[in-house]
Amino acid sequence: ILLLGLVLTVAVWYALEASETARVKKAFNQAAVAFRKDGTEAAYTSLSKSRALAALVGSECRLEIPERNYVSAMAGSDLAREIALFRAQLTRIKVAFEDLSVQLVDETTAQATCDFFYSGDADPLGFLGRDARALEATLKKAPGSGNWRFAHVRLMPILRK
């Protein structure tokens, strides 16, 4: 009976951890979909996608691009406005997160690393029409909803990964 209890405990723990990892990965998938822009889009669509991206951010998110000496920390509401302005300047945007690795630090914090690929128009942050970076992110679990929100994102040259 003790062995069966131990096996059940390990199985439940593994299922919950796998579920939380899948939820973290879902946040990355949602970000990729919301960033995507294929030509001109209606103002409502642009606003909707900007809000969807802002909803993936906790009370505040810090973005770092060390090679450009860029550091910014914004609340989700301010981020929605900035994303809308950013998306309005570009005609085409496509991002992809590949080789995503998630490490659960505790019940409310996850660390993720992946390769970040950008294609589209050259943009104000200095991305070329095609660019690849290493991405490190910290995500926090939102109380109540259980959804994971970005708290910190760092983009670095992929060769430093």
PDB file of N, CA, C and O in Angstrom, residues 71-124:
ATOM      1  N   VAL A  71      16.675  48.730 -22.047  1.00  0.00           N
ATOM      2  CA  VAL A  71      15.992  48.156 -20.891  1.00  0.00           C
ATOM      3  C   VAL A  71      14.703  48.940 -20.713  1.00  0.00           C
ATOM      4  O   VAL A  71      14.707  50.173 -20.702  1.00  0.00           O
ATOM      5  N   SER A  72      13.608  48.221 -20.590  1.00  0.00           N
ATOM      6  CA  SER A  72      12.319  48.881 -20.400  1.00  0.00           C
ATOM      7  C   SER A  72      11.458  48.011 -19.495  1.00  0.00           C
ATOM      8  O   SER A  72      11.436  46.795 -19.638  1.00  0.00           O
ATOM      9  N   ALA A  73      10.772  48.631 -18.573  1.00  0.00           N
ATOM     10  CA  ALA A  73       9.828  47.928 -17.706  1.00  0.00           C
ATOM     11  C   ALA A  73       8.494  48.646 -17.804  1.00  0.00           C
ATOM     12  O   ALA A  73       8.425  49.863 -17.628  1.00  0.00           O
ATOM     13  N   MET A  74       7.456  47.897 -18.148  1.00  0.00           N
ATOM     14  CA  MET A  74       6.134  48.507 -18.334  1.00  0.00           C
ATOM     15  C   MET A  74       5.037  47.635 -17.745  1.00  0.00           C
ATOM     16  O   MET A  74       5.143  46.414 -17.744  1.00  0.00           O
ATOM     17  N   ALA A  75       3.985  48.298 -17.321  1.00  0.00           N
ATOM     18  CA  ALA A  75       2.771  47.599 -16.907  1.00  0.00           C
ATOM     19  C   ALA A  75       2.031  47.144 -18.155  1.00  0.00           C
ATOM     20  O   ALA A  75       2.236  47.688 -19.249  1.00  0.00           O
ATOM     21  N   GLY A  76       1.178  46.152 -18.001  1.00  0.00           N
ATOM     22  CA  GLY A  76       0.430  45.613 -19.133  1.00  0.00           C
ATOM     23  C   GLY A  76      -0.365  46.656 -19.893  1.00  0.00           C
ATOM     24  O   GLY A  76      -0.396  46.653 -21.127  1.00  0.00           O
ATOM     25  N   SER A  77      -0.994  47.601 -19.196  1.00  0.00           N
ATOM     26  CA  SER A  77      -1.795  48.626 -19.872  1.00  0.00           C
ATOM     27  C   SER A  77      -0.926  49.534 -20.736  1.00  0.00           C
ATOM     28  O   SER A  77      -1.294  49.894 -21.854  1.00  0.00           O
ATOM     29  N   ASP A  78       0.243  49.918 -20.218  1.00  0.00           N
ATOM     30  CA  ASP A  78       1.165  50.747 -21.004  1.00  0.00           C
ATOM     31  C   ASP A  78       1.751  49.951 -22.158  1.00  0.00           C
ATOM     32  O   ASP A  78       1.972  50.476 -23.247  1.00  0.00           O
ATOM     33  N   LEU A  79       1.974  48.682 -21.912  1.00  0.00           N
ATOM     34  CA  LEU A  79       2.539  47.817 -22.938  1.00  0.00           C
ATOM     35  C   LEU A  79       1.594  47.670 -24.124  1.00  0.00           C
ATOM     36  O   LEU A  79       2.026  47.636 -25.275  1.00  0.00           O
ATOM     37  N   ALA A  80       0.289  47.613 -23.871  1.00  0.00           N
ATOM     38  CA  ALA A  80      -0.689  47.498 -24.963  1.00  0.00           C
ATOM     39  C   ALA A  80      -0.558  48.677 -25.924  1.00  0.00           C
ATOM     40  O   ALA A  80      -0.580  48.503 -27.147  1.00  0.00           O
ATOM     41  N   ARG A  81      -0.395  49.868 -25.383  1.00  0.00           N
ATOM     42  CA  ARG A  81      -0.232  51.058 -26.221  1.00  0.00           C
ATOM     43  C   ARG A  81       1.070  50.987 -27.017  1.00  0.00           C
ATOM     44  O   ARG A  81       1.093  51.250 -28.225  1.00  0.00           O
ATOM     45  N   GLU A  82       2.154  50.605 -26.355  1.00  0.00           N
ATOM     46  CA  GLU A  82       3.454  50.521 -27.031  1.00  0.00           C
ATOM     47  C   GLU A  82       3.440  49.460 -28.135  1.00  0.00           C
ATOM     48  O   GLU A  82       4.003  49.676 -29.208  1.00  0.00           O
ATOM     49  N   ILE A  83       2.809  48.343 -27.869  1.00  0.00           N
ATOM     50  CA  ILE A  83       2.735  47.280 -28.877  1.00  0.00           C
ATOM     51  C   ILE A  83       1.915  47.743 -30.069  1.00  0.00           C
ATOM     52  O   ILE A  83       2.270  47.488 -31.226  1.00  0.00           O
ATOM     53  N   ALA A  84       0.818  48.442 -29.812  1.00  0.00           N
ATOM     54  CA  ALA A  84      -0.010  48.955 -30.906  1.00  0.00           C
ATOM     55  C   ALA A  84       0.788  49.914 -31.783  1.00  0.00           C
ATOM     56  O   ALA A  84       0.715  49.846 -33.019  1.00  0.00           O
ATOM     57  N   LEU A  85       1.569  50.795 -31.165  1.00  0.00           N
ATOM     58  CA  LEU A  85       2.408  51.722 -31.929  1.00  0.00           C
ATOM     59  C   LEU A  85       3.487  50.971 -32.710  1.00  0.00           C
ATOM     60  O   LEU A  85       3.753  51.278 -33.869  1.00  0.00           O
ATOM     61  N   PHE A  86       4.095  49.995 -32.084  1.00  0.00           N
ATOM     62  CA  PHE A  86       5.129  49.185 -32.724  1.00  0.00           C
ATOM     63  C   PHE A  86       4.556  48.453 -33.942  1.00  0.00           C
ATOM     64  O   PHE A  86       5.116  48.496 -35.028  1.00  0.00           O
ATOM     65  N   ARG A  87       3.402  47.801 -33.753  1.00  0.00           N
ATOM     66  CA  ARG A  87       2.794  47.037 -34.845  1.00  0.00           C
ATOM     67  C   ARG A  87       2.335  47.956 -35.977  1.00  0.00           C
ATOM     68  O   ARG A  87       2.364  47.588 -37.138  1.00  0.00           O
ATOM     69  N   ALA A  88       1.914  49.190 -35.659  1.00  0.00           N
ATOM     70  CA  ALA A  88       1.441  50.121 -36.684  1.00  0.00           C
ATOM     71  C   ALA A  88       2.564  50.544 -37.629  1.00  0.00           C
ATOM     72  O   ALA A  88       2.312  50.886 -38.786  1.00  0.00           O
ATOM     73  N   GLN A  89       3.800  50.518 -37.153  1.00  0.00           N
ATOM     74  CA  GLN A  89       4.939  50.931 -37.972  1.00  0.00           C
ATOM     75  C   GLN A  89       5.368  49.869 -38.979  1.00  0.00           C
ATOM     76  O   GLN A  89       6.128  50.159 -39.887  1.00  0.00           O
ATOM     77  N   LEU A  90       4.893  48.652 -38.800  1.00  0.00           N
ATOM     78  CA  LEU A  90       5.351  47.537 -39.620  1.00  0.00           C
ATOM     79  C   LEU A  90       4.207  46.936 -40.432  1.00  0.00           C
ATOM     80  O   LEU A  90       3.056  46.953 -40.012  1.00  0.00           O
ATOM     81  N   THR A  91       4.562  46.383 -41.589  1.00  0.00           N
ATOM     82  CA  THR A  91       3.564  45.731 -42.435  1.00  0.00           C
ATOM     83  C   THR A  91       3.538  44.227 -42.203  1.00  0.00           C
ATOM     84  O   THR A  91       2.486  43.614 -42.198  1.00  0.00           O
ATOM     85  N   ARG A  92       4.721  43.663 -42.028  1.00  0.00           N
ATOM     86  CA  ARG A  92       4.816  42.219 -41.833  1.00  0.00           C
ATOM     87  C   ARG A  92       5.607  41.911 -40.562  1.00  0.00           C
ATOM     88  O   ARG A  92       6.676  42.466 -40.349  1.00  0.00           O
ATOM     89  N   ILE A  93       5.060  41.025 -39.740  1.00  0.00           N
ATOM     90  CA  ILE A  93       5.731  40.570 -38.530  1.00  0.00           C
ATOM     91  C   ILE A  93       5.431  39.083 -38.364  1.00  0.00           C
ATOM     92  O   ILE A  93       4.270  38.669 -38.440  1.00  0.00           O
ATOM     93  N   LYS A  94       6.469  38.327 -38.135  1.00  0.00           N
ATOM     94  CA  LYS A  94       6.286  36.919 -37.779  1.00  0.00           C
ATOM     95  C   LYS A  94       7.370  36.570 -36.774  1.00  0.00           C
ATOM     96  O   LYS A  94       8.546  36.835 -37.003  1.00  0.00           O
ATOM     97  N   VAL A  95       6.970  36.016 -35.640  1.00  0.00           N
ATOM     98  CA  VAL A  95       7.941  35.561 -34.653  1.00  0.00           C
ATOM     99  C   VAL A  95       7.713  34.085 -34.398  1.00  0.00           C
ATOM    100  O   VAL A  95       6.593  33.577 -34.547  1.00  0.00           O
ATOM    101  N   ALA A  96       8.782  33.413 -34.039  1.00  0.00           N
ATOM    102  CA  ALA A  96       8.698  31.997 -33.698  1.00  0.00           C
ATOM    103  C   ALA A  96       9.618  31.737 -32.513  1.00  0.00           C
ATOM    104  O   ALA A  96      10.679  32.354 -32.384  1.00  0.00           O
ATOM    105  N   PHE A  97       9.176  30.847 -31.661  1.00  0.00           N
ATOM    106  CA  PHE A  97       9.954  30.435 -30.496  1.00  0.00           C
ATOM    107  C   PHE A  97      10.255  28.947 -30.688  1.00  0.00           C
ATOM    108  O   PHE A  97       9.347  28.132 -30.673  1.00  0.00           O
ATOM    109  N   GLU A  98      11.523  28.625 -30.876  1.00  0.00           N
ATOM    110  CA  GLU A  98      11.897  27.232 -31.139  1.00  0.00           C
ATOM    111  C   GLU A  98      12.857  26.727 -30.078  1.00  0.00           C
ATOM    112  O   GLU A  98      13.541  27.504 -29.422  1.00  0.00           O
ATOM    113  N   ASP A  99      12.897  25.414 -29.944  1.00  0.00           N
ATOM    114  CA  ASP A  99      13.728  24.752 -28.928  1.00  0.00           C
ATOM    115  C   ASP A  99      13.416  25.305 -27.540  1.00  0.00           C
ATOM    116  O   ASP A  99      14.321  25.598 -26.755  1.00  0.00           O
ATOM    117  N   LEU A 100      12.140  25.429 -27.252  1.00  0.00           N
ATOM    118  CA  LEU A 100      11.682  25.997 -25.984  1.00  0.00           C
ATOM    119  C   LEU A 100      11.909  25.008 -24.847  1.00  0.00           C
ATOM    120  O   LEU A 100      11.474  23.865 -24.905  1.00  0.00           O
ATOM    121  N   SER A 101      12.607  25.466 -23.843  1.00  0.00           N
ATOM    122  CA  SER A 101      12.887  24.664 -22.653  1.00  0.00           C
ATOM    123  C   SER A 101      12.317  25.404 -21.446  1.00  0.00           C
ATOM    124  O   SER A 101      12.566  26.598 -21.274  1.00  0.00           O
ATOM    125  N   VAL A 102      11.553  24.696 -20.623  1.00  0.00           N
ATOM    126  CA  VAL A 102      10.892  25.306 -19.467  1.00  0.00           C
ATOM    127  C   VAL A 102      11.352  24.609 -18.192  1.00  0.00           C
ATOM    128  O   VAL A 102      11.353  23.381 -18.109  1.00  0.00           O
ATOM    129  N   GLN A 103      11.736  25.404 -17.214  1.00  0.00           N
ATOM    130  CA  GLN A 103      12.121  24.896 -15.900  1.00  0.00           C
ATOM    131  C   GLN A 103      11.215  25.549 -14.866  1.00  0.00           C
ATOM    132  O   GLN A 103      11.203  26.782 -14.745  1.00  0.00           O
ATOM    133  N   LEU A 104      10.440  24.754 -14.146  1.00  0.00           N
ATOM    134  CA  LEU A 104       9.596  25.299 -13.095  1.00  0.00           C
ATOM    135  C   LEU A 104      10.454  25.517 -11.851  1.00  0.00           C
ATOM    136  O   LEU A 104      11.033  24.582 -11.317  1.00  0.00           O
ATOM    137  N   VAL A 105      10.549  26.768 -11.414  1.00  0.00           N
ATOM    138  CA  VAL A 105      11.346  27.117 -10.242  1.00  0.00           C
ATOM    139  C   VAL A 105      10.570  26.768  -8.979  1.00  0.00           C
ATOM    140  O   VAL A 105      11.097  26.179  -8.045  1.00  0.00           O
ATOM    141  N   ASP A 106       9.311  27.147  -8.959  1.00  0.00           N
ATOM    142  CA  ASP A 106       8.388  26.803  -7.876  1.00  0.00           C
ATOM    143  C   ASP A 106       6.981  26.845  -8.453  1.00  0.00           C
ATOM    144  O   ASP A 106       6.816  26.875  -9.669  1.00  0.00           O
ATOM    145  N   GLU A 107       5.966  26.857  -7.611  1.00  0.00           N
ATOM    146  CA  GLU A 107       4.583  26.810  -8.103  1.00  0.00           C
ATOM    147  C   GLU A 107       4.175  28.049  -8.891  1.00  0.00           C
ATOM    148  O   GLU A 107       3.224  28.013  -9.666  1.00  0.00           O
ATOM    149  N   THR A 108       4.870  29.158  -8.685  1.00  0.00           N
ATOM    150  CA  THR A 108       4.448  30.411  -9.323  1.00  0.00           C
ATOM    151  C   THR A 108       5.486  31.032 -10.254  1.00  0.00           C
ATOM    152  O   THR A 108       5.241  32.095 -10.810  1.00  0.00           O
ATOM    153  N   THR A 109       6.637  30.393 -10.417  1.00  0.00           N
ATOM    154  CA  THR A 109       7.706  30.957 -11.243  1.00  0.00           C
ATOM    155  C   THR A 109       8.264  29.908 -12.193  1.00  0.00           C
ATOM    156  O   THR A 109       8.519  28.778 -11.792  1.00  0.00           O
ATOM    157  N   ALA A 110       8.442  30.330 -13.447  1.00  0.00           N
ATOM    158  CA  ALA A 110       9.042  29.448 -14.455  1.00  0.00           C
ATOM    159  C   ALA A 110      10.130  30.210 -15.193  1.00  0.00           C
ATOM    160  O   ALA A 110       9.994  31.410 -15.449  1.00  0.00           O
ATOM    161  N   GLN A 111      11.191  29.509 -15.528  1.00  0.00           N
ATOM    162  CA  GLN A 111      12.264  30.051 -16.352  1.00  0.00           C
ATOM    163  C   GLN A 111      12.186  29.341 -17.701  1.00  0.00           C
ATOM    164  O   GLN A 111      12.029  28.124 -17.749  1.00  0.00           O
ATOM    165  N   ALA A 112      12.290  30.102 -18.774  1.00  0.00           N
ATOM    166  CA  ALA A 112      12.228  29.514 -20.109  1.00  0.00           C
ATOM    167  C   ALA A 112      13.379  30.050 -20.949  1.00  0.00           C
ATOM    168  O   ALA A 112      13.769  31.209 -20.814  1.00  0.00           O
ATOM    169  N   THR A 113      13.898  29.194 -21.795  1.00  0.00           N
ATOM    170  CA  THR A 113      14.907  29.606 -22.767  1.00  0.00           C
ATOM    171  C   THR A 113      14.494  29.043 -24.119  1.00  0.00           C
ATOM    172  O   THR A 113      13.881  27.970 -24.196  1.00  0.00           O
ATOM    173  N   CYS A 114      14.804  29.781 -25.167  1.00  0.00           N
ATOM    174  CA  CYS A 114      14.483  29.313 -26.507  1.00  0.00           C
ATOM    175  C   CYS A 114      15.250  30.138 -27.534  1.00  0.00           C
ATOM    176  O   CYS A 114      15.933  31.099 -27.192  1.00  0.00           O
ATOM    177  N   ASP A 115      15.115  29.736 -28.769  1.00  0.00           N
ATOM    178  CA  ASP A 115      15.623  30.520 -29.882  1.00  0.00           C
ATOM    179  C   ASP A 115      14.456  31.346 -30.402  1.00  0.00           C
ATOM    180  O   ASP A 115      13.363  30.819 -30.623  1.00  0.00           O
ATOM    181  N   PHE A 116      14.668  32.640 -30.553  1.00  0.00           N
ATOM    182  CA  PHE A 116      13.650  33.577 -31.005  1.00  0.00           C
ATOM    183  C   PHE A 116      13.972  33.954 -32.447  1.00  0.00           C
ATOM    184  O   PHE A 116      15.080  34.401 -32.742  1.00  0.00           O
ATOM    185  N   PHE A 117      13.014  33.745 -33.340  1.00  0.00           N
ATOM    186  CA  PHE A 117      13.198  34.082 -34.748  1.00  0.00           C
ATOM    187  C   PHE A 117      12.199  35.156 -35.142  1.00  0.00           C
ATOM    188  O   PHE A 117      11.017  35.057 -34.833  1.00  0.00           O
ATOM    189  N   TYR A 118      12.701  36.178 -35.809  1.00  0.00           N
ATOM    190  CA  TYR A 118      11.866  37.276 -36.286  1.00  0.00           C
ATOM    191  C   TYR A 118      12.021  37.355 -37.791  1.00  0.00           C
ATOM    192  O   TYR A 118      13.127  37.262 -38.315  1.00  0.00           O
ATOM    193  N   SER A 119      10.906  37.528 -38.484  1.00  0.00           N
ATOM    194  CA  SER A 119      10.967  37.843 -39.910  1.00  0.00           C
ATOM    195  C   SER A 119       9.886  38.878 -40.188  1.00  0.00           C
ATOM    196  O   SER A 119       8.840  38.895 -39.545  1.00  0.00           O
ATOM    197  N   GLY A 120      10.178  39.747 -41.129  1.00  0.00           N
ATOM    198  CA  GLY A 120       9.249  40.818 -41.457  1.00  0.00           C
ATOM    199  C   GLY A 120      10.023  42.068 -41.819  1.00  0.00           C
ATOM    200  O   GLY A 120      11.153  42.001 -42.292  1.00  0.00           O
ATOM    201  N   ASP A 121       9.407  43.213 -41.562  1.00  0.00           N
ATOM    202  CA  ASP A 121      10.049  44.491 -41.843  1.00  0.00           C
ATOM    203  C   ASP A 121      11.126  44.759 -40.800  1.00  0.00           C
ATOM    204  O   ASP A 121      11.025  44.306 -39.660  1.00  0.00           O
ATOM    205  N   ALA A 122      12.149  45.524 -41.179  1.00  0.00           N
ATOM    206  CA  ALA A 122      13.114  45.995 -40.191  1.00  0.00           C
ATOM    207  C   ALA A 122      12.341  46.879 -39.215  1.00  0.00           C
ATOM    208  O   ALA A 122      11.388  47.554 -39.592  1.00  0.00           O
ATOM    209  N   ASP A 123      12.697  46.842 -37.945  1.00  0.00           N
ATOM    210  CA  ASP A 123      11.893  47.571 -36.962  1.00  0.00           C
ATOM    211  C   ASP A 123      12.733  48.485 -36.080  1.00  0.00           C
ATOM    212  O   ASP A 123      13.954  48.426 -36.109  1.00  0.00           O
ATOM    213  N   PRO A 124      12.075  49.321 -35.276  1.00  0.00           N
ATOM    214  CA  PRO A 124      12.780  50.307 -34.451  1.00  0.00           C
ATOM    215  C   PRO A 124      13.727  49.712 -33.410  1.00  0.00           C
ATOM    216  O   PRO A 124      14.625  50.389 -32.943  1.00  0.00           O
TER     217      PRO A 124
END
